[in-house]
Amino acid sequence: LLMFKSAGREAAAKFEKHVSYIHRWEQAKEDYEFVMTEHIRMNGLYWCVTAMDLMGSLERMNRAEIVSFVNSCQHPEGGFSSCPNLDPHVLFTLSAIQVLVIFDALEEKHVEPTVKYLQTLQLPDGSFQGDKWGEIDSRFSFCALACLALLKKLDSVDVPRATEYLVRCMNFDGGFGVMPGSETHAGQIYCCVSALRLVNQLHRVDADLLGWWLCERQLPAGGLNGRPEKLPDVCYSWWVVSALVSLDRLHWIDTAKLREFIMACQDDEGGFADRPGDWVDPFHTLFSVASLSLMGEPGLKKMNPIFCMCEDVLERAGVRVP
């Protein structure tokens, strides 16, 4: 992992190549990769749409086709699925609402049914299950609260209990796990920190203790991992950097070295991989460019660290960000 360091130091972001890569991905509906990702299709749409918006090329996406697809995935009970005829889930519901907000396509028919669906997912202890089958994860709390914030309906659920549940997921090291007592993980930290910020409860976090744990995720080559003793992965650039931005501790890591790692993960033909030399995909492409935006990379729109959506979209939608 040290071999790429000098190559990434002065590398320029190939944003035009990345735009072309995302556009090709959206068009290649007969490809094996597209067919085999049906179970996360809604998430994939969000990754692609947001990446294109961030790089100033949203107009290259087929708005009418995408909005029609999203609408086809809404269930009678209000939630959204990854594809038509599959079960709704809070993960896909958030992605669907994000896409609709980005395209200015959110309508009243989306709002109340979605709110009612999310209300059914909150449990008496304040946690949220992902769907009717009952899995609990602090990610789901963030997804539900973020979705409600985008709909301007945060007061539709029991926010105090949701807050207390998130606080119970906090560990001795300042981080958060998937549920109380679970191991701290950078992805869960992003979710819990963002959720607490949404409900104006970020003061419940020990910013110095958590900031120290997060800055220790940076490895000698510049990349970030999600927990101790793991390899770096470019997607953790987002989970860690966004949390550090919310905590006002971004200066605690070497952003120049992190940029080197991210640039080394981009392919000459477009797209970003998890690590240098691996296959590119839309997931890692979005979170690479989103992280670069938070670090002030020229040529990108300004990204919001909570919603992972462009700031101008949230301003246009009238979404209040604490």
Tab-separated table of C-alpha atoms in Angstrom:
chain	number	residue	atom	x	y	z
A	1	LEU	CA	0.000	0.000	0.000
A	2	LEU	CA	3.009	2.309	0.205
A	3	MET	CA	3.830	1.829	-3.494
A	4	PHE	CA	1.238	4.288	-4.791
A	5	LYS	CA	2.151	7.186	-2.527
A	6	SER	CA	4.354	9.149	-4.897
A	7	ALA	CA	1.994	8.509	-7.812
A	8	GLY	CA	-0.956	10.016	-5.989
A	9	ARG	CA	0.829	13.062	-4.578
A	10	GLU	CA	0.455	15.401	-7.565
A	11	ALA	CA	-2.371	13.564	-9.337
A	12	ALA	CA	-5.246	15.599	-10.697
A	13	ALA	CA	-8.832	14.460	-10.359
A	14	LYS	CA	-10.178	13.146	-13.654
A	15	PHE	CA	-13.714	14.436	-13.127
A	16	GLU	CA	-14.678	14.310	-16.814
A	17	LYS	CA	-13.663	10.636	-16.866
A	18	HIS	CA	-15.654	9.978	-13.706
A	19	VAL	CA	-18.733	11.641	-15.181
A	20	SER	CA	-18.435	9.464	-18.273
A	21	TYR	CA	-18.012	6.359	-16.116
A	22	ILE	CA	-21.195	7.054	-14.127
A	23	HIS	CA	-23.103	7.855	-17.319
A	24	ARG	CA	-21.983	4.571	-18.893
A	25	TRP	CA	-23.056	2.691	-15.768
A	26	GLU	CA	-26.528	4.185	-15.917
A	27	GLN	CA	-26.893	3.301	-19.602
A	28	ALA	CA	-25.550	-0.260	-19.428
A	29	LYS	CA	-28.790	-1.926	-18.339
A	30	GLU	CA	-27.989	-5.208	-20.082
A	31	ASP	CA	-24.622	-5.659	-18.403
A	32	TYR	CA	-24.051	-8.436	-15.894
A	33	GLU	CA	-23.070	-5.985	-13.136
A	34	PHE	CA	-26.294	-4.020	-13.556
A	35	VAL	CA	-28.509	-7.102	-13.513
A	36	MET	CA	-26.791	-8.564	-10.452
A	37	THR	CA	-27.244	-5.390	-8.395
A	38	GLU	CA	-31.038	-5.396	-8.470
A	39	HIS	CA	-31.130	-5.896	-4.696
A	40	ILE	CA	-29.435	-2.490	-4.176
A	41	ARG	CA	-30.698	-0.700	-7.305
A	42	MET	CA	-32.224	2.231	-5.400
A	43	ASN	CA	-29.006	2.810	-3.481
A	44	GLY	CA	-27.081	2.610	-6.747
A	45	LEU	CA	-29.307	5.272	-8.275
A	46	TYR	CA	-28.621	7.548	-5.321
A	47	TRP	CA	-24.855	6.991	-5.621
A	48	CYS	CA	-24.878	7.793	-9.335
A	49	VAL	CA	-27.267	10.750	-9.190
A	50	THR	CA	-25.451	12.360	-6.261
A	51	ALA	CA	-22.014	11.857	-7.810
A	52	MET	CA	-23.177	13.437	-11.064
A	53	ASP	CA	-24.754	16.358	-9.225
A	54	LEU	CA	-21.589	16.867	-7.193
A	55	MET	CA	-19.518	16.975	-10.396
A	56	GLY	CA	-21.933	19.430	-12.023
A	57	SER	CA	-23.305	16.971	-14.586
A	58	LEU	CA	-26.747	16.046	-13.281
A	59	GLU	CA	-28.298	16.996	-16.627
A	60	ARG	CA	-26.659	13.934	-18.194
A	61	MET	CA	-28.872	11.660	-16.108
A	62	ASN	CA	-32.284	10.673	-17.479
A	63	ARG	CA	-34.496	12.499	-14.974
A	64	ALA	CA	-37.856	11.272	-16.305
A	65	GLU	CA	-36.778	7.645	-16.390
A	66	ILE	CA	-35.199	7.765	-12.930
A	67	VAL	CA	-38.158	9.496	-11.259
A	68	SER	CA	-40.541	7.028	-12.892
A	69	PHE	CA	-38.463	4.123	-11.573
A	70	VAL	CA	-38.413	5.568	-8.043
A	71	ASN	CA	-42.185	6.024	-8.094
A	72	SER	CA	-42.619	2.420	-9.227
A	73	CYS	CA	-40.779	1.284	-6.093
A	74	GLN	CA	-43.092	2.958	-3.586
A	75	HIS	CA	-45.291	0.498	-1.748
A	76	PRO	CA	-48.888	1.092	-0.628
A	77	GLU	CA	-47.685	1.316	2.991
A	78	GLY	CA	-45.342	4.147	1.992
A	79	GLY	CA	-41.843	2.691	2.015
A	80	PHE	CA	-39.628	2.199	-1.015
A	81	SER	CA	-37.931	-0.980	-2.207
A	82	SER	CA	-34.726	-1.444	-4.190
A	83	CYS	CA	-36.738	-2.550	-7.233
A	84	PRO	CA	-40.432	-3.018	-8.018
A	85	ASN	CA	-42.048	-6.057	-6.356
A	86	LEU	CA	-39.410	-6.327	-3.618
A	87	ASP	CA	-39.960	-5.509	0.058
A	88	PRO	CA	-39.589	-1.902	1.239
A	89	HIS	CA	-36.726	-1.023	3.586
A	90	VAL	CA	-35.590	2.133	5.343
A	91	LEU	CA	-32.252	2.057	3.464
A	92	PHE	CA	-33.982	2.207	0.091
A	93	THR	CA	-36.571	4.664	1.376
A	94	LEU	CA	-33.898	7.220	2.256
A	95	SER	CA	-32.170	6.789	-1.116
A	96	ALA	CA	-35.495	7.202	-2.922
A	97	ILE	CA	-36.353	10.411	-1.067
A	98	GLN	CA	-32.844	11.766	-1.662
A	99	VAL	CA	-33.125	11.147	-5.404
A	100	LEU	CA	-36.555	12.767	-5.549
A	101	VAL	CA	-35.298	15.829	-3.646
A	102	ILE	CA	-32.263	16.163	-5.926
A	103	PHE	CA	-34.524	16.135	-8.990
A	104	ASP	CA	-37.138	18.456	-7.419
A	105	ALA	CA	-39.630	15.637	-7.875
A	106	LEU	CA	-40.872	15.215	-4.301
A	107	GLU	CA	-44.681	15.374	-4.200
A	108	GLU	CA	-47.335	15.127	-1.493
A	109	LYS	CA	-48.035	11.528	-2.551
A	110	HIS	CA	-44.556	10.682	-1.314
A	111	VAL	CA	-44.652	12.535	1.992
A	112	GLU	CA	-47.477	11.260	4.204
A	113	PRO	CA	-47.244	7.578	3.202
A	114	THR	CA	-43.489	7.639	3.823
A	115	VAL	CA	-43.931	9.300	7.216
A	116	LYS	CA	-46.491	6.671	8.252
A	117	TYR	CA	-44.178	3.891	7.096
A	118	LEU	CA	-41.252	5.259	9.116
A	119	GLN	CA	-43.471	5.623	12.173
A	120	THR	CA	-44.205	1.889	12.048
A	121	LEU	CA	-40.470	1.142	12.174
A	122	GLN	CA	-39.755	2.905	15.476
A	123	LEU	CA	-39.749	0.608	18.501
A	124	PRO	CA	-40.610	1.504	22.128
A	125	ASP	CA	-36.914	1.844	23.075
A	126	GLY	CA	-36.450	4.526	20.403
A	127	SER	CA	-34.567	2.365	17.916
A	128	PHE	CA	-35.685	1.767	14.333
A	129	GLN	CA	-35.952	-1.570	12.591
A	130	GLY	CA	-35.000	-1.654	8.936
A	131	ASP	CA	-38.229	-3.253	7.767
A	132	LYS	CA	-41.088	-5.376	9.019
A	133	TRP	CA	-38.736	-8.320	9.614
A	134	GLY	CA	-37.215	-6.607	12.637
A	135	GLU	CA	-33.441	-6.141	12.185
A	136	ILE	CA	-32.126	-3.342	14.435
A	137	ASP	CA	-29.127	-1.188	13.499
A	138	SER	CA	-28.110	2.369	14.369
A	139	ARG	CA	-27.817	2.979	10.627
A	140	PHE	CA	-31.577	2.620	10.431
A	141	SER	CA	-32.039	5.322	13.052
A	142	PHE	CA	-30.023	7.717	10.921
A	143	CYS	CA	-31.841	6.738	7.729
A	144	ALA	CA	-35.254	7.271	9.304
A	145	LEU	CA	-34.342	10.611	10.881
A	146	ALA	CA	-32.583	11.869	7.737
A	147	CYS	CA	-35.566	10.889	5.627
A	148	LEU	CA	-37.952	12.685	7.957
A	149	ALA	CA	-35.716	15.759	7.986
A	150	LEU	CA	-35.817	15.875	4.181
A	151	LEU	CA	-39.611	15.611	4.378
A	152	LYS	CA	-39.665	18.300	7.115
A	153	LYS	CA	-41.476	15.849	9.394
A	154	LEU	CA	-38.945	15.127	12.142
A	155	ASP	CA	-41.573	15.686	14.807
A	156	SER	CA	-43.573	12.728	13.466
A	157	VAL	CA	-41.554	10.248	15.528
A	158	ASP	CA	-40.406	10.124	19.152
A	159	VAL	CA	-37.170	12.108	18.793
A	160	PRO	CA	-36.228	12.066	22.526
A	161	ARG	CA	-36.386	8.264	22.634
A	162	ALA	CA	-34.529	8.010	19.326
A	163	THR	CA	-31.832	10.237	20.795
A	164	GLU	CA	-31.479	8.211	23.970
A	165	TYR	CA	-31.172	5.009	21.979
A	166	LEU	CA	-28.344	6.497	19.902
A	167	VAL	CA	-26.575	7.643	23.057
A	168	ARG	CA	-26.819	4.093	24.425
A	169	CYS	CA	-24.938	2.933	21.311
A	170	MET	CA	-21.960	5.054	22.395
A	171	ASN	CA	-18.870	3.185	23.604
A	172	PHE	CA	-16.070	3.914	26.093
A	173	ASP	CA	-13.830	5.036	23.209
A	174	GLY	CA	-16.314	7.710	22.164
A	175	GLY	CA	-17.488	5.830	19.092
A	176	PHE	CA	-20.700	4.041	18.188
A	177	GLY	CA	-21.713	0.506	17.248
A	178	VAL	CA	-24.675	-1.024	15.458
A	179	MET	CA	-26.472	-1.358	18.800
A	180	PRO	CA	-25.641	-0.893	22.486
A	181	GLY	CA	-22.530	-2.897	23.374
A	182	SER	CA	-21.399	-3.431	19.782
A	183	GLU	CA	-17.919	-2.642	18.496
A	184	THR	CA	-17.168	0.906	17.391
A	185	HIS	CA	-17.101	1.306	13.622
A	186	ALA	CA	-16.491	4.392	11.473
A	187	GLY	CA	-19.645	3.837	9.430
A	188	GLN	CA	-21.781	3.731	12.562
A	189	ILE	CA	-20.032	6.830	13.864
A	190	TYR	CA	-21.038	8.740	10.738
A	191	CYS	CA	-24.635	7.588	11.155
A	192	CYS	CA	-24.918	8.349	14.866
A	193	VAL	CA	-23.050	11.657	14.776
A	194	SER	CA	-25.144	12.815	11.816
A	195	ALA	CA	-28.387	11.675	13.450
A	196	LEU	CA	-27.545	13.456	16.707
A	197	ARG	CA	-26.650	16.578	14.772
A	198	LEU	CA	-29.988	16.421	12.959
A	199	VAL	CA	-31.855	16.506	16.258
A	200	ASN	CA	-29.574	19.147	17.836
A	201	GLN	CA	-28.036	16.700	20.293
A	202	LEU	CA	-24.434	16.662	19.093
A	203	HIS	CA	-23.355	17.974	22.500
A	204	ARG	CA	-23.984	14.452	23.826
A	205	VAL	CA	-20.819	13.370	22.003
A	206	ASP	CA	-17.326	13.755	23.503
A	207	ALA	CA	-15.826	15.475	20.449
A	208	ASP	CA	-12.205	15.192	21.598
A	209	LEU	CA	-12.423	11.521	22.550
A	210	LEU	CA	-14.264	10.567	19.371
A	211	GLY	CA	-12.103	12.839	17.230
A	212	TRP	CA	-9.004	11.056	18.544
A	213	TRP	CA	-10.440	7.633	17.668
A	214	LEU	CA	-11.298	8.875	14.180
A	215	CYS	CA	-7.905	10.441	13.487
A	216	GLU	CA	-6.245	7.171	14.513
A	217	ARG	CA	-7.957	5.567	11.513
A	218	GLN	CA	-5.403	7.210	9.215
A	219	LEU	CA	-2.660	4.812	8.148
A	220	PRO	CA	0.908	5.723	7.116
A	221	ALA	CA	0.028	5.723	3.405
A	222	GLY	CA	-2.717	8.296	3.991
A	223	GLY	CA	-5.864	6.191	3.662
A	224	LEU	CA	-8.403	5.556	6.404
A	225	ASN	CA	-9.763	2.325	7.810
A	226	GLY	CA	-13.050	1.700	9.571
A	227	ARG	CA	-11.693	0.120	12.751
A	228	PRO	CA	-8.298	-0.872	14.167
A	229	GLU	CA	-6.083	-3.376	12.341
A	230	LYS	CA	-8.010	-3.136	9.055
A	231	LEU	CA	-6.810	-2.100	5.600
A	232	PRO	CA	-7.640	1.362	4.271
A	233	ASP	CA	-10.683	1.715	2.048
A	234	VAL	CA	-11.535	4.860	0.124
A	235	CYS	CA	-15.181	4.781	1.283
A	236	TYR	CA	-13.987	5.440	4.848
A	237	SER	CA	-12.734	8.764	3.580
A	238	TRP	CA	-16.402	9.762	3.702
A	239	TRP	CA	-17.449	8.082	6.943
A	240	VAL	CA	-14.476	9.504	8.858
A	241	VAL	CA	-14.086	12.904	7.189
A	242	SER	CA	-17.798	13.757	7.391
A	243	ALA	CA	-17.847	12.932	11.113
A	244	LEU	CA	-14.697	14.988	11.693
A	245	VAL	CA	-16.283	17.913	9.860
A	246	SER	CA	-19.380	17.677	12.067
A	247	LEU	CA	-17.122	17.581	15.132
A	248	ASP	CA	-14.944	20.441	13.809
A	249	ARG	CA	-11.894	18.165	13.996
A	250	LEU	CA	-10.966	17.706	10.312
A	251	HIS	CA	-7.608	19.379	10.966
A	252	TRP	CA	-6.684	16.430	13.173
A	253	ILE	CA	-5.839	14.272	10.136
A	254	ASP	CA	-3.414	14.848	7.264
A	255	THR	CA	-5.850	15.739	4.483
A	256	ALA	CA	-3.046	16.099	1.936
A	257	LYS	CA	-1.979	12.491	2.475
A	258	LEU	CA	-5.589	11.348	2.399
A	259	ARG	CA	-6.020	13.118	-0.941
A	260	GLU	CA	-2.986	11.207	-2.258
A	261	PHE	CA	-4.636	7.935	-1.321
A	262	ILE	CA	-7.970	8.891	-2.897
A	263	MET	CA	-6.315	10.037	-6.122
A	264	ALA	CA	-4.374	6.791	-6.308
A	265	CYS	CA	-7.695	4.913	-6.226
A	266	GLN	CA	-9.061	6.560	-9.385
A	267	ASP	CA	-8.926	4.704	-12.676
A	268	ASP	CA	-7.601	6.318	-15.850
A	269	GLU	CA	-10.882	5.414	-17.575
A	270	GLY	CA	-13.028	6.823	-14.773
A	271	GLY	CA	-14.362	5.739	-11.415
A	272	PHE	CA	-12.777	5.037	-8.029
A	273	ALA	CA	-11.960	1.701	-6.409
A	274	ASP	CA	-11.706	0.793	-2.734
A	275	ARG	CA	-7.909	0.622	-3.033
A	276	PRO	CA	-5.367	1.339	-5.769
A	277	GLY	CA	-5.515	-1.252	-8.547
A	278	ASP	CA	-8.925	-2.725	-7.668
A	279	TRP	CA	-12.104	-2.577	-9.764
A	280	VAL	CA	-14.021	0.689	-9.715
A	281	ASP	CA	-17.707	0.978	-8.788
A	282	PRO	CA	-20.305	3.755	-8.263
A	283	PHE	CA	-20.317	3.316	-4.466
A	284	HIS	CA	-16.632	4.108	-4.033
A	285	THR	CA	-16.788	6.741	-6.757
A	286	LEU	CA	-19.439	8.760	-4.912
A	287	PHE	CA	-17.747	8.606	-1.532
A	288	SER	CA	-14.389	9.511	-3.054
A	289	VAL	CA	-15.628	12.674	-4.731
A	290	ALA	CA	-17.834	13.502	-1.721
A	291	SER	CA	-14.800	13.329	0.570
A	292	LEU	CA	-12.779	15.469	-1.810
A	293	SER	CA	-15.567	18.046	-1.737
A	294	LEU	CA	-15.506	18.205	2.073
A	295	MET	CA	-11.753	18.799	1.849
A	296	GLY	CA	-12.230	21.685	-0.580
A	297	GLU	CA	-11.246	20.060	-3.890
A	298	PRO	CA	-11.664	22.517	-6.806
A	299	GLY	CA	-14.174	21.590	-9.515
A	300	LEU	CA	-16.781	20.106	-7.174
A	301	LYS	CA	-19.957	21.490	-5.654
A	302	LYS	CA	-20.140	21.857	-1.882
A	303	MET	CA	-21.234	18.689	-0.116
A	304	ASN	CA	-23.292	18.506	3.069
A	305	PRO	CA	-21.605	16.228	5.658
A	306	ILE	CA	-24.892	14.947	7.135
A	307	PHE	CA	-27.019	14.023	4.112
A	308	CYS	CA	-24.224	13.406	1.575
A	309	MET	CA	-26.137	15.682	-0.789
A	310	CYS	CA	-25.050	18.956	-2.372
A	311	GLU	CA	-25.660	22.019	-0.226
A	312	ASP	CA	-27.488	23.869	-3.000
A	313	VAL	CA	-30.020	21.019	-3.253
A	314	LEU	CA	-30.836	21.279	0.450
A	315	GLU	CA	-31.062	25.063	0.254
A	316	ARG	CA	-33.393	24.850	-2.736
A	317	ALA	CA	-35.564	22.293	-0.912
A	318	GLY	CA	-35.686	24.428	2.224
A	319	VAL	CA	-34.166	21.696	4.389
A	320	ARG	CA	-32.795	23.078	7.638
A	321	VAL	CA	-29.383	21.749	8.565
A	322	PRO	CA	-28.310	22.299	12.197
